[in-house]
Amino acid sequence: MTDGNVLLQDEIDALLNTVSGDEVEASEKPVGSRVRPYDPKTQHRVIRERLHALDMINERFARSFRIGLFNLIRRNADITVESMRYESYSTFSRNVPMPTNINLVSMKPLQGTAVVVFPPNMVFMVVDNLFGGDGRFVTKTDGREFTITEQRIIRRLVGLAAESYQESWEAI
């Protein structure tokens, strides 16, 4: 690869041959020489550039989730897409308000587990809307857990988020 991170024509041909099933000769410089161990505790930015495909998926997810939330609570939801940010899990967990609903979701066929988080204010606004309120009711959240009813509504929100996320990836 050249210094400007642009592939040379012979490198492009080698990649195309690999995709078509032809064998490719090994390069003189082993790829493993650039591999570094990853330590999540000292997470540094792995991705230096914005990933436009993920931005598109994020936009589609917001649109689909907004529609699904409208169908659930019969009110317009104000969902805005923020820019992507990278943070360590320890930073994330320190900034989570209590009580917060944290859901671990398997994302087949991908490996690993996704984290879906619903902050308490969102949960309480959805609950208030479902029971005829206007979504502006402020609930004191210190030192209490979600009720069984709130947990059932959260499960519906998780299902809605999973469906919206699946729809946002389908076009890719």
PDB file of C-alpha atoms in Angstrom:
ATOM      1  CA  MET A   1       0.000   0.000   0.000  1.00  0.00           C
ATOM      2  CA  THR A   2       1.281   3.477  -0.733  1.00  0.00           C
ATOM      3  CA  ASP A   3       1.823   6.193   1.852  1.00  0.00           C
ATOM      4  CA  GLY A   4      -1.501   7.886   1.061  1.00  0.00           C
ATOM      5  CA  ASN A   5      -3.501   4.738   1.976  1.00  0.00           C
ATOM      6  CA  VAL A   6      -4.460   4.235  -1.676  1.00  0.00           C
ATOM      7  CA  LEU A   7      -4.335   0.757  -3.164  1.00  0.00           C
ATOM      8  CA  LEU A   8      -2.055   0.133  -6.116  1.00  0.00           C
ATOM      9  CA  GLN A   9      -3.478  -1.577  -9.210  1.00  0.00           C
ATOM     10  CA  ASP A  10      -1.744  -4.899  -8.441  1.00  0.00           C
ATOM     11  CA  GLU A  11      -3.220  -4.822  -4.918  1.00  0.00           C
ATOM     12  CA  ILE A  12      -6.701  -4.206  -6.339  1.00  0.00           C
ATOM     13  CA  ASP A  13      -6.218  -7.086  -8.793  1.00  0.00           C
ATOM     14  CA  ALA A  14      -5.082  -9.361  -5.957  1.00  0.00           C
ATOM     15  CA  LEU A  15      -8.206  -8.507  -3.944  1.00  0.00           C
ATOM     16  CA  LEU A  16     -10.459  -9.134  -6.942  1.00  0.00           C
ATOM     17  CA  ASN A  17      -8.751 -12.481  -7.582  1.00  0.00           C
ATOM     18  CA  THR A  18      -9.293 -13.443  -3.950  1.00  0.00           C
ATOM     19  CA  VAL A  19     -13.008 -12.687  -4.206  1.00  0.00           C
ATOM     20  CA  SER A  20     -13.329 -14.691  -7.424  1.00  0.00           C
ATOM     21  CA  GLY A  21     -11.650 -17.696  -5.784  1.00  0.00           C
ATOM     22  CA  ASP A  22      -8.167 -17.511  -7.331  1.00  0.00           C
ATOM     23  CA  GLU A  23      -5.199 -17.896  -5.035  1.00  0.00           C
ATOM     24  CA  VAL A  24      -3.028 -14.915  -4.229  1.00  0.00           C
ATOM     25  CA  GLU A  25       0.666 -14.897  -3.464  1.00  0.00           C
ATOM     26  CA  ALA A  26       1.608 -13.782   0.012  1.00  0.00           C
ATOM     27  CA  SER A  27       3.009 -10.282   0.254  1.00  0.00           C
ATOM     28  CA  GLU A  28       6.576  -9.809   1.318  1.00  0.00           C
ATOM     29  CA  LYS A  29       5.520  -8.011   4.514  1.00  0.00           C
ATOM     30  CA  PRO A  30       3.351 -10.158   6.813  1.00  0.00           C
ATOM     31  CA  VAL A  31       0.113  -8.531   7.885  1.00  0.00           C
ATOM     32  CA  GLY A  32       0.535  -9.759  11.456  1.00  0.00           C
ATOM     33  CA  SER A  33       3.418  -7.389  12.020  1.00  0.00           C
ATOM     34  CA  ARG A  34       0.944  -4.505  12.403  1.00  0.00           C
ATOM     35  CA  VAL A  35      -1.391  -6.318  14.800  1.00  0.00           C
ATOM     36  CA  ARG A  36      -1.489  -4.861  18.296  1.00  0.00           C
ATOM     37  CA  PRO A  37      -3.298  -6.247  21.319  1.00  0.00           C
ATOM     38  CA  TYR A  38      -6.511  -4.415  22.236  1.00  0.00           C
ATOM     39  CA  ASP A  39      -7.105  -3.483  25.849  1.00  0.00           C
ATOM     40  CA  PRO A  40     -10.646  -2.176  26.490  1.00  0.00           C
ATOM     41  CA  LYS A  41      -9.563  -0.517  29.752  1.00  0.00           C
ATOM     42  CA  THR A  42      -7.241   1.822  27.883  1.00  0.00           C
ATOM     43  CA  GLN A  43      -9.440   2.236  24.860  1.00  0.00           C
ATOM     44  CA  HIS A  44      -8.074   4.597  22.276  1.00  0.00           C
ATOM     45  CA  ARG A  45      -9.790   5.653  19.124  1.00  0.00           C
ATOM     46  CA  VAL A  46      -9.672   2.680  16.830  1.00  0.00           C
ATOM     47  CA  ILE A  47     -11.645   4.288  14.030  1.00  0.00           C
ATOM     48  CA  ARG A  48     -10.119   7.576  12.982  1.00  0.00           C
ATOM     49  CA  GLU A  49     -12.593   8.539  10.294  1.00  0.00           C
ATOM     50  CA  ARG A  50     -16.339   8.762  10.421  1.00  0.00           C
ATOM     51  CA  LEU A  51     -18.055   5.760   8.965  1.00  0.00           C
ATOM     52  CA  HIS A  52     -20.683   7.125   6.604  1.00  0.00           C
ATOM     53  CA  ALA A  53     -22.479   3.780   6.349  1.00  0.00           C
ATOM     54  CA  LEU A  54     -23.013   3.776  10.119  1.00  0.00           C
ATOM     55  CA  ASP A  55     -24.293   7.349   9.938  1.00  0.00           C
ATOM     56  CA  MET A  56     -26.867   6.242   7.351  1.00  0.00           C
ATOM     57  CA  ILE A  57     -27.876   3.268   9.485  1.00  0.00           C
ATOM     58  CA  ASN A  58     -28.199   5.563  12.500  1.00  0.00           C
ATOM     59  CA  GLU A  59     -30.463   7.938  10.531  1.00  0.00           C
ATOM     60  CA  ARG A  60     -32.630   5.043   9.313  1.00  0.00           C
ATOM     61  CA  PHE A  61     -32.851   3.651  12.835  1.00  0.00           C
ATOM     62  CA  ALA A  62     -33.984   7.005  14.238  1.00  0.00           C
ATOM     63  CA  ARG A  63     -36.660   7.344  11.544  1.00  0.00           C
ATOM     64  CA  SER A  64     -37.918   3.777  12.005  1.00  0.00           C
ATOM     65  CA  PHE A  65     -37.856   3.990  15.820  1.00  0.00           C
ATOM     66  CA  ARG A  66     -39.716   7.335  15.702  1.00  0.00           C
ATOM     67  CA  ILE A  67     -42.476   5.746  13.581  1.00  0.00           C
ATOM     68  CA  GLY A  68     -42.656   2.682  15.822  1.00  0.00           C
ATOM     69  CA  LEU A  69     -42.788   4.827  18.945  1.00  0.00           C
ATOM     70  CA  PHE A  70     -45.580   6.907  17.408  1.00  0.00           C
ATOM     71  CA  ASN A  71     -47.527   3.707  16.724  1.00  0.00           C
ATOM     72  CA  LEU A  72     -47.000   2.647  20.345  1.00  0.00           C
ATOM     73  CA  ILE A  73     -47.856   5.860  22.215  1.00  0.00           C
ATOM     74  CA  ARG A  74     -49.884   7.676  19.514  1.00  0.00           C
ATOM     75  CA  ARG A  75     -47.849  10.849  19.923  1.00  0.00           C
ATOM     76  CA  ASN A  76     -44.990  12.323  17.942  1.00  0.00           C
ATOM     77  CA  ALA A  77     -41.637  11.529  19.484  1.00  0.00           C
ATOM     78  CA  ASP A  78     -38.727  13.917  19.165  1.00  0.00           C
ATOM     79  CA  ILE A  79     -35.771  11.688  18.279  1.00  0.00           C
ATOM     80  CA  THR A  80     -32.590  13.382  17.167  1.00  0.00           C
ATOM     81  CA  VAL A  81     -29.491  11.734  15.788  1.00  0.00           C
ATOM     82  CA  GLU A  82     -26.297  12.726  17.528  1.00  0.00           C
ATOM     83  CA  SER A  83     -22.828  12.275  16.156  1.00  0.00           C
ATOM     84  CA  MET A  84     -21.046   9.069  17.027  1.00  0.00           C
ATOM     85  CA  ARG A  85     -18.708   9.164  19.974  1.00  0.00           C
ATOM     86  CA  TYR A  86     -16.286   6.667  21.362  1.00  0.00           C
ATOM     87  CA  GLU A  87     -15.989   6.098  25.070  1.00  0.00           C
ATOM     88  CA  SER A  88     -14.773   3.354  27.332  1.00  0.00           C
ATOM     89  CA  TYR A  89     -17.263   1.165  29.140  1.00  0.00           C
ATOM     90  CA  SER A  90     -16.109   2.540  32.498  1.00  0.00           C
ATOM     91  CA  THR A  91     -16.897   6.102  31.356  1.00  0.00           C
ATOM     92  CA  PHE A  92     -20.258   4.968  30.012  1.00  0.00           C
ATOM     93  CA  SER A  93     -21.213   3.141  33.211  1.00  0.00           C
ATOM     94  CA  ARG A  94     -20.254   6.111  35.418  1.00  0.00           C
ATOM     95  CA  ASN A  95     -22.608   8.413  33.493  1.00  0.00           C
ATOM     96  CA  VAL A  96     -25.680   6.165  33.510  1.00  0.00           C
ATOM     97  CA  PRO A  97     -28.494   7.669  35.644  1.00  0.00           C
ATOM     98  CA  MET A  98     -30.285   5.458  38.150  1.00  0.00           C
ATOM     99  CA  PRO A  99     -32.505   3.590  37.646  1.00  0.00           C
ATOM    100  CA  THR A 100     -31.623   2.789  34.065  1.00  0.00           C
ATOM    101  CA  ASN A 101     -32.720  -0.179  32.072  1.00  0.00           C
ATOM    102  CA  ILE A 102     -29.737  -1.866  30.427  1.00  0.00           C
ATOM    103  CA  ASN A 103     -30.513  -4.678  27.988  1.00  0.00           C
ATOM    104  CA  LEU A 104     -28.049  -7.116  26.446  1.00  0.00           C
ATOM    105  CA  VAL A 105     -29.174  -8.165  22.983  1.00  0.00           C
ATOM    106  CA  SER A 106     -27.723 -10.803  20.672  1.00  0.00           C
ATOM    107  CA  MET A 107     -27.325  -9.443  17.138  1.00  0.00           C
ATOM    108  CA  LYS A 108     -27.330 -12.554  14.912  1.00  0.00           C
ATOM    109  CA  PRO A 109     -25.451 -13.204  12.633  1.00  0.00           C
ATOM    110  CA  LEU A 110     -22.945 -10.858  14.277  1.00  0.00           C
ATOM    111  CA  GLN A 111     -20.871 -12.143  17.141  1.00  0.00           C
ATOM    112  CA  GLY A 112     -21.012 -10.576  20.555  1.00  0.00           C
ATOM    113  CA  THR A 113     -23.684  -8.699  22.392  1.00  0.00           C
ATOM    114  CA  ALA A 114     -25.185  -5.242  21.910  1.00  0.00           C
ATOM    115  CA  VAL A 115     -26.182  -2.959  24.766  1.00  0.00           C
ATOM    116  CA  VAL A 116     -29.563  -1.200  24.534  1.00  0.00           C
ATOM    117  CA  VAL A 117     -30.053   1.449  27.214  1.00  0.00           C
ATOM    118  CA  PHE A 118     -33.243   3.310  28.054  1.00  0.00           C
ATOM    119  CA  PRO A 119     -32.777   6.192  30.491  1.00  0.00           C
ATOM    120  CA  PRO A 120     -35.427   6.535  33.199  1.00  0.00           C
ATOM    121  CA  ASN A 121     -36.917   9.773  31.842  1.00  0.00           C
ATOM    122  CA  MET A 122     -37.685   8.107  28.518  1.00  0.00           C
ATOM    123  CA  VAL A 123     -39.277   5.103  30.206  1.00  0.00           C
ATOM    124  CA  PHE A 124     -41.426   7.304  32.445  1.00  0.00           C
ATOM    125  CA  MET A 125     -42.548   9.496  29.533  1.00  0.00           C
ATOM    126  CA  VAL A 126     -43.604   6.433  27.510  1.00  0.00           C
ATOM    127  CA  VAL A 127     -45.430   4.953  30.520  1.00  0.00           C
ATOM    128  CA  ASP A 128     -47.185   8.268  31.169  1.00  0.00           C
ATOM    129  CA  ASN A 129     -48.268   8.510  27.511  1.00  0.00           C
ATOM    130  CA  LEU A 130     -49.540   4.927  27.441  1.00  0.00           C
ATOM    131  CA  PHE A 131     -51.724   5.594  30.468  1.00  0.00           C
ATOM    132  CA  GLY A 132     -53.271   8.762  29.047  1.00  0.00           C
ATOM    133  CA  GLY A 133     -50.848  11.414  30.254  1.00  0.00           C
ATOM    134  CA  ASP A 134     -49.086  13.997  28.161  1.00  0.00           C
ATOM    135  CA  GLY A 135     -45.569  12.676  28.801  1.00  0.00           C
ATOM    136  CA  ARG A 136     -44.529  15.634  30.897  1.00  0.00           C
ATOM    137  CA  PHE A 137     -45.042  14.019  34.261  1.00  0.00           C
ATOM    138  CA  VAL A 138     -41.757  14.098  36.165  1.00  0.00           C
ATOM    139  CA  THR A 139     -41.262  11.044  38.348  1.00  0.00           C
ATOM    140  CA  LYS A 140     -38.870  10.964  41.266  1.00  0.00           C
ATOM    141  CA  THR A 141     -36.447   8.196  40.401  1.00  0.00           C
ATOM    142  CA  ASP A 142     -33.944   8.148  43.248  1.00  0.00           C
ATOM    143  CA  GLY A 143     -33.609   4.831  45.023  1.00  0.00           C
ATOM    144  CA  ARG A 144     -36.369   2.885  43.326  1.00  0.00           C
ATOM    145  CA  GLU A 145     -36.486   0.140  40.744  1.00  0.00           C
ATOM    146  CA  PHE A 146     -38.786  -0.115  37.762  1.00  0.00           C
ATOM    147  CA  THR A 147     -42.198  -1.601  38.525  1.00  0.00           C
ATOM    148  CA  ILE A 148     -43.420  -4.763  36.823  1.00  0.00           C
ATOM    149  CA  THR A 149     -45.635  -2.679  34.533  1.00  0.00           C
ATOM    150  CA  GLU A 150     -42.707  -0.443  33.592  1.00  0.00           C
ATOM    151  CA  GLN A 151     -40.559  -3.524  32.917  1.00  0.00           C
ATOM    152  CA  ARG A 152     -43.197  -4.925  30.546  1.00  0.00           C
ATOM    153  CA  ILE A 153     -43.292  -1.629  28.665  1.00  0.00           C
ATOM    154  CA  ILE A 154     -39.488  -1.632  28.539  1.00  0.00           C
ATOM    155  CA  ARG A 155     -39.597  -5.104  26.939  1.00  0.00           C
ATOM    156  CA  ARG A 156     -41.910  -3.674  24.276  1.00  0.00           C
ATOM    157  CA  LEU A 157     -39.447  -0.823  23.723  1.00  0.00           C
ATOM    158  CA  VAL A 158     -36.560  -3.284  23.380  1.00  0.00           C
ATOM    159  CA  GLY A 159     -38.538  -5.251  20.798  1.00  0.00           C
ATOM    160  CA  LEU A 160     -39.363  -2.046  18.947  1.00  0.00           C
ATOM    161  CA  ALA A 161     -35.704  -0.984  18.993  1.00  0.00           C
ATOM    162  CA  ALA A 162     -34.600  -4.406  17.710  1.00  0.00           C
ATOM    163  CA  GLU A 163     -37.127  -4.296  14.845  1.00  0.00           C
ATOM    164  CA  SER A 164     -36.111  -0.749  13.941  1.00  0.00           C
ATOM    165  CA  TYR A 165     -32.443  -1.659  14.026  1.00  0.00           C
ATOM    166  CA  GLN A 166     -33.020  -4.689  11.814  1.00  0.00           C
ATOM    167  CA  GLU A 167     -34.937  -2.554   9.305  1.00  0.00           C
ATOM    168  CA  SER A 168     -32.148   0.011   9.243  1.00  0.00           C
ATOM    169  CA  TRP A 169     -29.589  -2.654   8.260  1.00  0.00           C
ATOM    170  CA  GLU A 170     -31.733  -4.368   5.593  1.00  0.00           C
ATOM    171  CA  ALA A 171     -30.865  -1.929   2.805  1.00  0.00           C
ATOM    172  CA  ILE A 172     -27.153  -2.595   3.189  1.00  0.00           C
TER     173      ILE A 172
END
